[in-house]
Amino acid sequence: MPIWGHVALLCRAIADEGRQDAEQILTKARQDAAEVITAARDAADKAYQQEIRSAKSKAYADAKQRVDHAELEARRAIMAFRERIIQTVLDTLDQRLQDFRKAPDYAAFLRLALKEGIDHLPGNQFIVEVNDTEVDLLHGEIEKQMGEESLQIEVKAAPDCNGGLRITTRDRRLRYDNSFAARRQRNENDSRREIWSVIFGTESTTT
């Protein structure tokens, strides 16, 4: 065979080997591409599912926050309404106390308030403060009190004492405030519980 025939065969063999190598490379490339595509598709699907879960979680959190806020506002509105009711009752009580100052029994109340204060303080010398419009009324009750006990009582007008009285020891070191304002303040918690019990059917002021 002429030499060129051998060369032709050699070239054909090289070409065949190249074609086989190329096919192998292409097959491997196709497999790699398929794996990359599959991996990318899986990653994209996972990312999508995670995004959906995140969106659902955020939507749930947002909805829960709105519900919690609405419930809080509702509780605040209820508490504000109840406080207005209680305050209305307490204001009415204050007015009733002021009206009581005109009642015939008020003088007897002053005497009892005086005795209560004297019983809580040491000694037998006291200064009693009462509204200037009730000084004469208290003098009559003091005479009754002093007739029963050995006491020295000085009465002073106090325009800011709107009902009831205040008793102080002669040295002014101790005071027993039995004015309407002080008695109301001392008994306010009990008054509020009673109002809640009567109006709202519970003794608790936190429900």
PDB file of N, CA and C in Angstrom, residues 112-197:
ATOM      1  N   LEU A 112     -68.783  62.145 117.235  1.00  0.00           N
ATOM      2  CA  LEU A 112     -68.171  60.817 117.101  1.00  0.00           C
ATOM      3  C   LEU A 112     -66.794  60.917 116.438  1.00  0.00           C
ATOM      4  N   ALA A 113     -66.662  61.783 115.433  1.00  0.00           N
ATOM      5  CA  ALA A 113     -65.365  61.973 114.772  1.00  0.00           C
ATOM      6  C   ALA A 113     -64.347  62.547 115.748  1.00  0.00           C
ATOM      7  N   LEU A 114     -64.809  63.457 116.619  1.00  0.00           N
ATOM      8  CA  LEU A 114     -63.926  64.031 117.638  1.00  0.00           C
ATOM      9  C   LEU A 114     -63.472  62.963 118.621  1.00  0.00           C
ATOM     10  N   LYS A 115     -64.399  62.166 119.091  1.00  0.00           N
ATOM     11  CA  LYS A 115     -64.064  61.107 120.056  1.00  0.00           C
ATOM     12  C   LYS A 115     -63.103  60.092 119.436  1.00  0.00           C
ATOM     13  N   GLU A 116     -63.341  59.744 118.179  1.00  0.00           N
ATOM     14  CA  GLU A 116     -62.454  58.788 117.507  1.00  0.00           C
ATOM     15  C   GLU A 116     -61.035  59.323 117.442  1.00  0.00           C
ATOM     16  N   GLY A 117     -60.896  60.606 117.114  1.00  0.00           N
ATOM     17  CA  GLY A 117     -59.566  61.201 117.044  1.00  0.00           C
ATOM     18  C   GLY A 117     -58.891  61.266 118.399  1.00  0.00           C
ATOM     19  N   ILE A 118     -59.653  61.660 119.427  1.00  0.00           N
ATOM     20  CA  ILE A 118     -59.087  61.745 120.780  1.00  0.00           C
ATOM     21  C   ILE A 118     -58.641  60.370 121.263  1.00  0.00           C
ATOM     22  N   ASP A 119     -59.418  59.336 120.925  1.00  0.00           N
ATOM     23  CA  ASP A 119     -59.063  57.974 121.342  1.00  0.00           C
ATOM     24  C   ASP A 119     -57.780  57.497 120.669  1.00  0.00           C
ATOM     25  N   HIS A 120     -57.445  58.059 119.518  1.00  0.00           N
ATOM     26  CA  HIS A 120     -56.245  57.631 118.789  1.00  0.00           C
ATOM     27  C   HIS A 120     -55.008  58.452 119.154  1.00  0.00           C
ATOM     28  N   LEU A 121     -55.184  59.524 119.912  1.00  0.00           N
ATOM     29  CA  LEU A 121     -54.057  60.389 120.237  1.00  0.00           C
ATOM     30  C   LEU A 121     -53.786  60.381 121.744  1.00  0.00           C
ATOM     31  N   PRO A 122     -52.516  60.565 122.134  1.00  0.00           N
ATOM     32  CA  PRO A 122     -52.193  60.594 123.561  1.00  0.00           C
ATOM     33  C   PRO A 122     -52.505  61.963 124.188  1.00  0.00           C
ATOM     34  N   GLY A 123     -52.597  61.994 125.498  1.00  0.00           N
ATOM     35  CA  GLY A 123     -52.774  63.264 126.207  1.00  0.00           C
ATOM     36  C   GLY A 123     -54.227  63.669 126.333  1.00  0.00           C
ATOM     37  N   ASN A 124     -54.426  64.874 126.867  1.00  0.00           N
ATOM     38  CA  ASN A 124     -55.784  65.382 127.052  1.00  0.00           C
ATOM     39  C   ASN A 124     -55.925  66.833 126.595  1.00  0.00           C
ATOM     40  N   GLN A 125     -54.934  67.317 125.859  1.00  0.00           N
ATOM     41  CA  GLN A 125     -54.989  68.674 125.318  1.00  0.00           C
ATOM     42  C   GLN A 125     -54.875  68.602 123.798  1.00  0.00           C
ATOM     43  N   PHE A 126     -55.865  69.192 123.146  1.00  0.00           N
ATOM     44  CA  PHE A 126     -55.940  69.034 121.689  1.00  0.00           C
ATOM     45  C   PHE A 126     -56.355  70.343 121.014  1.00  0.00           C
ATOM     46  N   ILE A 127     -55.985  70.422 119.748  1.00  0.00           N
ATOM     47  CA  ILE A 127     -56.444  71.489 118.872  1.00  0.00           C
ATOM     48  C   ILE A 127     -57.311  70.829 117.806  1.00  0.00           C
ATOM     49  N   VAL A 128     -58.512  71.339 117.630  1.00  0.00           N
ATOM     50  CA  VAL A 128     -59.451  70.775 116.659  1.00  0.00           C
ATOM     51  C   VAL A 128     -59.702  71.801 115.563  1.00  0.00           C
ATOM     52  N   GLU A 129     -59.498  71.376 114.331  1.00  0.00           N
ATOM     53  CA  GLU A 129     -59.754  72.239 113.174  1.00  0.00           C
ATOM     54  C   GLU A 129     -61.038  71.783 112.493  1.00  0.00           C
ATOM     55  N   VAL A 130     -61.896  72.766 112.203  1.00  0.00           N
ATOM     56  CA  VAL A 130     -63.161  72.479 111.560  1.00  0.00           C
ATOM     57  C   VAL A 130     -63.486  73.642 110.634  1.00  0.00           C
ATOM     58  N   ASN A 131     -64.335  73.405 109.658  1.00  0.00           N
ATOM     59  CA  ASN A 131     -64.704  74.488 108.745  1.00  0.00           C
ATOM     60  C   ASN A 131     -65.290  75.659 109.529  1.00  0.00           C
ATOM     61  N   ASP A 132     -64.992  76.879 109.078  1.00  0.00           N
ATOM     62  CA  ASP A 132     -65.416  78.059 109.842  1.00  0.00           C
ATOM     63  C   ASP A 132     -66.928  78.165 109.972  1.00  0.00           C
ATOM     64  N   THR A 133     -67.670  77.532 109.066  1.00  0.00           N
ATOM     65  CA  THR A 133     -69.132  77.571 109.170  1.00  0.00           C
ATOM     66  C   THR A 133     -69.661  76.592 110.207  1.00  0.00           C
ATOM     67  N   GLU A 134     -68.783  75.744 110.756  1.00  0.00           N
ATOM     68  CA  GLU A 134     -69.231  74.709 111.691  1.00  0.00           C
ATOM     69  C   GLU A 134     -68.594  74.838 113.068  1.00  0.00           C
ATOM     70  N   VAL A 135     -67.909  75.953 113.307  1.00  0.00           N
ATOM     71  CA  VAL A 135     -67.254  76.156 114.600  1.00  0.00           C
ATOM     72  C   VAL A 135     -68.272  76.151 115.732  1.00  0.00           C
ATOM     73  N   ASP A 136     -69.350  76.924 115.584  1.00  0.00           N
ATOM     74  CA  ASP A 136     -70.363  76.997 116.645  1.00  0.00           C
ATOM     75  C   ASP A 136     -71.008  75.638 116.877  1.00  0.00           C
ATOM     76  N   LEU A 137     -71.252  74.918 115.787  1.00  0.00           N
ATOM     77  CA  LEU A 137     -71.853  73.588 115.911  1.00  0.00           C
ATOM     78  C   LEU A 137     -70.942  72.656 116.695  1.00  0.00           C
ATOM     79  N   LEU A 138     -69.634  72.733 116.433  1.00  0.00           N
ATOM     80  CA  LEU A 138     -68.687  71.860 117.128  1.00  0.00           C
ATOM     81  C   LEU A 138     -68.542  72.247 118.596  1.00  0.00           C
ATOM     82  N   HIS A 139     -68.635  73.536 118.894  1.00  0.00           N
ATOM     83  CA  HIS A 139     -68.514  73.968 120.288  1.00  0.00           C
ATOM     84  C   HIS A 139     -69.546  73.259 121.161  1.00  0.00           C
ATOM     85  N   GLY A 140     -70.765  73.141 120.668  1.00  0.00           N
ATOM     86  CA  GLY A 140     -71.793  72.469 121.446  1.00  0.00           C
ATOM     87  C   GLY A 140     -71.450  71.011 121.694  1.00  0.00           C
ATOM     88  N   GLU A 141     -70.890  70.349 120.699  1.00  0.00           N
ATOM     89  CA  GLU A 141     -70.525  68.945 120.859  1.00  0.00           C
ATOM     90  C   GLU A 141     -69.305  68.793 121.760  1.00  0.00           C
ATOM     91  N   ILE A 142     -68.386  69.776 121.709  1.00  0.00           N
ATOM     92  CA  ILE A 142     -67.195  69.720 122.568  1.00  0.00           C
ATOM     93  C   ILE A 142     -67.592  69.853 124.035  1.00  0.00           C
ATOM     94  N   GLU A 143     -68.553  70.690 124.301  1.00  0.00           N
ATOM     95  CA  GLU A 143     -69.007  70.847 125.686  1.00  0.00           C
ATOM     96  C   GLU A 143     -69.524  69.526 126.229  1.00  0.00           C
ATOM     97  N   LYS A 144     -70.229  68.782 125.406  1.00  0.00           N
ATOM     98  CA  LYS A 144     -70.704  67.459 125.828  1.00  0.00           C
ATOM     99  C   LYS A 144     -69.520  66.523 126.069  1.00  0.00           C
ATOM    100  N   GLN A 145     -68.540  66.581 125.166  1.00  0.00           N
ATOM    101  CA  GLN A 145     -67.377  65.707 125.283  1.00  0.00           C
ATOM    102  C   GLN A 145     -66.542  66.059 126.512  1.00  0.00           C
ATOM    103  N   MET A 146     -66.327  67.347 126.746  1.00  0.00           N
ATOM    104  CA  MET A 146     -65.526  67.771 127.886  1.00  0.00           C
ATOM    105  C   MET A 146     -66.237  67.501 129.202  1.00  0.00           C
ATOM    106  N   GLY A 147     -67.573  67.473 129.164  1.00  0.00           N
ATOM    107  CA  GLY A 147     -68.304  67.148 130.381  1.00  0.00           C
ATOM    108  C   GLY A 147     -68.127  65.702 130.781  1.00  0.00           C
ATOM    109  N   GLU A 148     -67.807  64.833 129.822  1.00  0.00           N
ATOM    110  CA  GLU A 148     -67.633  63.408 130.114  1.00  0.00           C
ATOM    111  C   GLU A 148     -66.186  63.070 130.440  1.00  0.00           C
ATOM    112  N   GLU A 149     -65.244  63.839 129.919  1.00  0.00           N
ATOM    113  CA  GLU A 149     -63.828  63.557 130.135  1.00  0.00           C
ATOM    114  C   GLU A 149     -63.095  64.842 130.519  1.00  0.00           C
ATOM    115  N   SER A 150     -61.945  64.693 131.168  1.00  0.00           N
ATOM    116  CA  SER A 150     -61.128  65.853 131.542  1.00  0.00           C
ATOM    117  C   SER A 150     -60.244  66.226 130.364  1.00  0.00           C
ATOM    118  N   LEU A 151     -60.755  67.127 129.529  1.00  0.00           N
ATOM    119  CA  LEU A 151     -60.062  67.479 128.293  1.00  0.00           C
ATOM    120  C   LEU A 151     -59.938  68.987 128.163  1.00  0.00           C
ATOM    121  N   GLN A 152     -58.890  69.392 127.458  1.00  0.00           N
ATOM    122  CA  GLN A 152     -58.722  70.794 127.072  1.00  0.00           C
ATOM    123  C   GLN A 152     -58.664  70.830 125.537  1.00  0.00           C
ATOM    124  N   ILE A 153     -59.669  71.470 124.953  1.00  0.00           N
ATOM    125  CA  ILE A 153     -59.793  71.462 123.493  1.00  0.00           C
ATOM    126  C   ILE A 153     -59.912  72.890 122.987  1.00  0.00           C
ATOM    127  N   GLU A 154     -59.058  73.232 122.034  1.00  0.00           N
ATOM    128  CA  GLU A 154     -59.120  74.534 121.379  1.00  0.00           C
ATOM    129  C   GLU A 154     -59.625  74.331 119.958  1.00  0.00           C
ATOM    130  N   VAL A 155     -60.615  75.104 119.558  1.00  0.00           N
ATOM    131  CA  VAL A 155     -61.205  74.977 118.227  1.00  0.00           C
ATOM    132  C   VAL A 155     -60.672  76.083 117.327  1.00  0.00           C
ATOM    133  N   LYS A 156     -60.245  75.694 116.140  1.00  0.00           N
ATOM    134  CA  LYS A 156     -59.754  76.666 115.163  1.00  0.00           C
ATOM    135  C   LYS A 156     -60.497  76.474 113.842  1.00  0.00           C
ATOM    136  N   ALA A 157     -60.771  77.606 113.183  1.00  0.00           N
ATOM    137  CA  ALA A 157     -61.446  77.550 111.891  1.00  0.00           C
ATOM    138  C   ALA A 157     -60.448  77.156 110.807  1.00  0.00           C
ATOM    139  N   ALA A 158     -60.874  76.260 109.947  1.00  0.00           N
ATOM    140  CA  ALA A 158     -60.040  75.799 108.825  1.00  0.00           C
ATOM    141  C   ALA A 158     -60.900  75.767 107.565  1.00  0.00           C
ATOM    142  N   PRO A 159     -60.860  76.805 106.749  1.00  0.00           N
ATOM    143  CA  PRO A 159     -61.713  76.876 105.558  1.00  0.00           C
ATOM    144  C   PRO A 159     -61.514  75.712 104.581  1.00  0.00           C
ATOM    145  N   ASP A 160     -60.319  75.095 104.601  1.00  0.00           N
ATOM    146  CA  ASP A 160     -60.055  74.001 103.673  1.00  0.00           C
ATOM    147  C   ASP A 160     -60.613  72.669 104.159  1.00  0.00           C
ATOM    148  N   CYS A 161     -61.169  72.639 105.364  1.00  0.00           N
ATOM    149  CA  CYS A 161     -61.743  71.406 105.901  1.00  0.00           C
ATOM    150  C   CYS A 161     -63.232  71.373 105.542  1.00  0.00           C
ATOM    151  N   ASN A 162     -63.539  70.733 104.440  1.00  0.00           N
ATOM    152  CA  ASN A 162     -64.916  70.718 103.935  1.00  0.00           C
ATOM    153  C   ASN A 162     -65.659  69.476 104.404  1.00  0.00           C
ATOM    154  N   GLY A 163     -65.964  69.472 105.689  1.00  0.00           N
ATOM    155  CA  GLY A 163     -66.663  68.335 106.271  1.00  0.00           C
ATOM    156  C   GLY A 163     -65.752  67.530 107.168  1.00  0.00           C
ATOM    157  N   GLY A 164     -66.277  67.153 108.352  1.00  0.00           N
ATOM    158  CA  GLY A 164     -65.451  66.435 109.305  1.00  0.00           C
ATOM    159  C   GLY A 164     -64.534  67.388 110.047  1.00  0.00           C
ATOM    160  N   LEU A 165     -63.493  66.848 110.646  1.00  0.00           N
ATOM    161  CA  LEU A 165     -62.573  67.686 111.425  1.00  0.00           C
ATOM    162  C   LEU A 165     -61.201  67.034 111.504  1.00  0.00           C
ATOM    163  N   ARG A 166     -60.238  67.832 111.982  1.00  0.00           N
ATOM    164  CA  ARG A 166     -58.867  67.350 112.182  1.00  0.00           C
ATOM    165  C   ARG A 166     -58.475  67.623 113.633  1.00  0.00           C
ATOM    166  N   ILE A 167     -57.889  66.622 114.304  1.00  0.00           N
ATOM    167  CA  ILE A 167     -57.497  66.752 115.703  1.00  0.00           C
ATOM    168  C   ILE A 167     -55.977  66.652 115.794  1.00  0.00           C
ATOM    169  N   THR A 168     -55.372  67.587 116.508  1.00  0.00           N
ATOM    170  CA  THR A 168     -53.918  67.630 116.682  1.00  0.00           C
ATOM    171  C   THR A 168     -53.605  67.744 118.168  1.00  0.00           C
ATOM    172  N   THR A 169     -52.527  67.071 118.594  1.00  0.00           N
ATOM    173  CA  THR A 169     -52.100  67.244 119.983  1.00  0.00           C
ATOM    174  C   THR A 169     -51.615  68.676 120.197  1.00  0.00           C
ATOM    175  N   ARG A 170     -51.665  69.138 121.443  1.00  0.00           N
ATOM    176  CA  ARG A 170     -51.323  70.525 121.736  1.00  0.00           C
ATOM    177  C   ARG A 170     -49.930  70.894 121.222  1.00  0.00           C
ATOM    178  N   ASP A 171     -48.978  69.954 121.309  1.00  0.00           N
ATOM    179  CA  ASP A 171     -47.616  70.243 120.832  1.00  0.00           C
ATOM    180  C   ASP A 171     -47.487  70.116 119.308  1.00  0.00           C
ATOM    181  N   ARG A 172     -48.588  69.776 118.633  1.00  0.00           N
ATOM    182  CA  ARG A 172     -48.667  69.655 117.170  1.00  0.00           C
ATOM    183  C   ARG A 172     -47.756  68.565 116.597  1.00  0.00           C
ATOM    184  N   ARG A 173     -47.408  67.612 117.405  1.00  0.00           N
ATOM    185  CA  ARG A 173     -46.543  66.538 116.915  1.00  0.00           C
ATOM    186  C   ARG A 173     -47.347  65.421 116.262  1.00  0.00           C
ATOM    187  N   LEU A 174     -48.579  65.235 116.700  1.00  0.00           N
ATOM    188  CA  LEU A 174     -49.403  64.151 116.161  1.00  0.00           C
ATOM    189  C   LEU A 174     -50.740  64.710 115.702  1.00  0.00           C
ATOM    190  N   ARG A 175     -51.234  64.134 114.598  1.00  0.00           N
ATOM    191  CA  ARG A 175     -52.530  64.570 114.066  1.00  0.00           C
ATOM    192  C   ARG A 175     -53.357  63.359 113.654  1.00  0.00           C
ATOM    193  N   TYR A 176     -54.650  63.472 113.895  1.00  0.00           N
ATOM    194  CA  TYR A 176     -55.594  62.469 113.393  1.00  0.00           C
ATOM    195  C   TYR A 176     -56.585  63.204 112.493  1.00  0.00           C
ATOM    196  N   ASP A 177     -56.494  62.915 111.208  1.00  0.00           N
ATOM    197  CA  ASP A 177     -57.330  63.612 110.229  1.00  0.00           C
ATOM    198  C   ASP A 177     -58.623  62.829 110.043  1.00  0.00           C
ATOM    199  N   ASN A 178     -59.720  63.413 110.506  1.00  0.00           N
ATOM    200  CA  ASN A 178     -61.021  62.770 110.377  1.00  0.00           C
ATOM    201  C   ASN A 178     -61.940  63.625 109.502  1.00  0.00           C
ATOM    202  N   SER A 179     -61.338  64.342 108.565  1.00  0.00           N
ATOM    203  CA  SER A 179     -62.126  65.112 107.615  1.00  0.00           C
ATOM    204  C   SER A 179     -62.749  64.168 106.593  1.00  0.00           C
ATOM    205  N   PHE A 180     -63.754  64.663 105.879  1.00  0.00           N
ATOM    206  CA  PHE A 180     -64.392  63.844 104.850  1.00  0.00           C
ATOM    207  C   PHE A 180     -63.370  63.389 103.816  1.00  0.00           C
ATOM    208  N   ALA A 181     -62.486  64.322 103.408  1.00  0.00           N
ATOM    209  CA  ALA A 181     -61.497  63.988 102.374  1.00  0.00           C
ATOM    210  C   ALA A 181     -60.576  62.866 102.827  1.00  0.00           C
ATOM    211  N   ALA A 182     -60.118  62.944 104.085  1.00  0.00           N
ATOM    212  CA  ALA A 182     -59.204  61.912 104.598  1.00  0.00           C
ATOM    213  C   ALA A 182     -59.916  60.575 104.761  1.00  0.00           C
ATOM    214  N   ARG A 183     -61.154  60.617 105.280  1.00  0.00           N
ATOM    215  CA  ARG A 183     -61.905  59.366 105.455  1.00  0.00           C
ATOM    216  C   ARG A 183     -62.168  58.707 104.097  1.00  0.00           C
ATOM    217  N   ARG A 184     -62.492  59.526 103.097  1.00  0.00           N
ATOM    218  CA  ARG A 184     -62.718  58.982 101.756  1.00  0.00           C
ATOM    219  C   ARG A 184     -61.464  58.333 101.204  1.00  0.00           C
ATOM    220  N   GLN A 185     -60.322  58.988 101.431  1.00  0.00           N
ATOM    221  CA  GLN A 185     -59.063  58.440 100.930  1.00  0.00           C
ATOM    222  C   GLN A 185     -58.708  57.138 101.637  1.00  0.00           C
ATOM    223  N   ARG A 186     -58.917  57.091 102.959  1.00  0.00           N
ATOM    224  CA  ARG A 186     -58.605  55.864 103.703  1.00  0.00           C
ATOM    225  C   ARG A 186     -59.494  54.693 103.269  1.00  0.00           C
ATOM    226  N   ASN A 187     -60.707  54.998 102.883  1.00  0.00           N
ATOM    227  CA  ASN A 187     -61.666  53.943 102.560  1.00  0.00           C
ATOM    228  C   ASN A 187     -61.873  53.760 101.055  1.00  0.00           C
ATOM    229  N   GLU A 188     -61.052  54.424 100.241  1.00  0.00           N
ATOM    230  CA  GLU A 188     -61.310  54.388  98.798  1.00  0.00           C
ATOM    231  C   GLU A 188     -61.200  52.988  98.224  1.00  0.00           C
ATOM    232  N   ASN A 189     -60.198  52.219  98.634  1.00  0.00           N
ATOM    233  CA  ASN A 189     -60.057  50.859  98.090  1.00  0.00           C
ATOM    234  C   ASN A 189     -61.272  50.011  98.420  1.00  0.00           C
ATOM    235  N   ASP A 190     -61.743  50.099  99.675  1.00  0.00           N
ATOM    236  CA  ASP A 190     -62.937  49.344 100.053  1.00  0.00           C
ATOM    237  C   ASP A 190     -64.151  49.831  99.266  1.00  0.00           C
ATOM    238  N   SER A 191     -64.244  51.142  99.061  1.00  0.00           N
ATOM    239  CA  SER A 191     -65.369  51.698  98.293  1.00  0.00           C
ATOM    240  C   SER A 191     -65.338  51.193  96.860  1.00  0.00           C
ATOM    241  N   ARG A 192     -64.138  51.156  96.270  1.00  0.00           N
ATOM    242  CA  ARG A 192     -64.023  50.678  94.889  1.00  0.00           C
ATOM    243  C   ARG A 192     -64.408  49.203  94.780  1.00  0.00           C
ATOM    244  N   ARG A 193     -63.951  48.394  95.739  1.00  0.00           N
ATOM    245  CA  ARG A 193     -64.309  46.967  95.709  1.00  0.00           C
ATOM    246  C   ARG A 193     -65.823  46.781  95.825  1.00  0.00           C
ATOM    247  N   GLU A 194     -66.435  47.574  96.690  1.00  0.00           N
ATOM    248  CA  GLU A 194     -67.884  47.455  96.865  1.00  0.00           C
ATOM    249  C   GLU A 194     -68.622  47.872  95.598  1.00  0.00           C
ATOM    250  N   ILE A 195     -68.148  48.938  94.951  1.00  0.00           N
ATOM    251  CA  ILE A 195     -68.774  49.390  93.707  1.00  0.00           C
ATOM    252  C   ILE A 195     -68.644  48.319  92.630  1.00  0.00           C
ATOM    253  N   TRP A 196     -67.453  47.740  92.503  1.00  0.00           N
ATOM    254  CA  TRP A 196     -67.242  46.670  91.518  1.00  0.00           C
ATOM    255  C   TRP A 196     -68.172  45.495  91.798  1.00  0.00           C
ATOM    256  N   SER A 197     -68.299  45.151  93.068  1.00  0.00           N
ATOM    257  CA  SER A 197     -69.131  44.008  93.430  1.00  0.00           C
ATOM    258  C   SER A 197     -70.592  44.255  93.076  1.00  0.00           C
TER     259      SER A 197
END
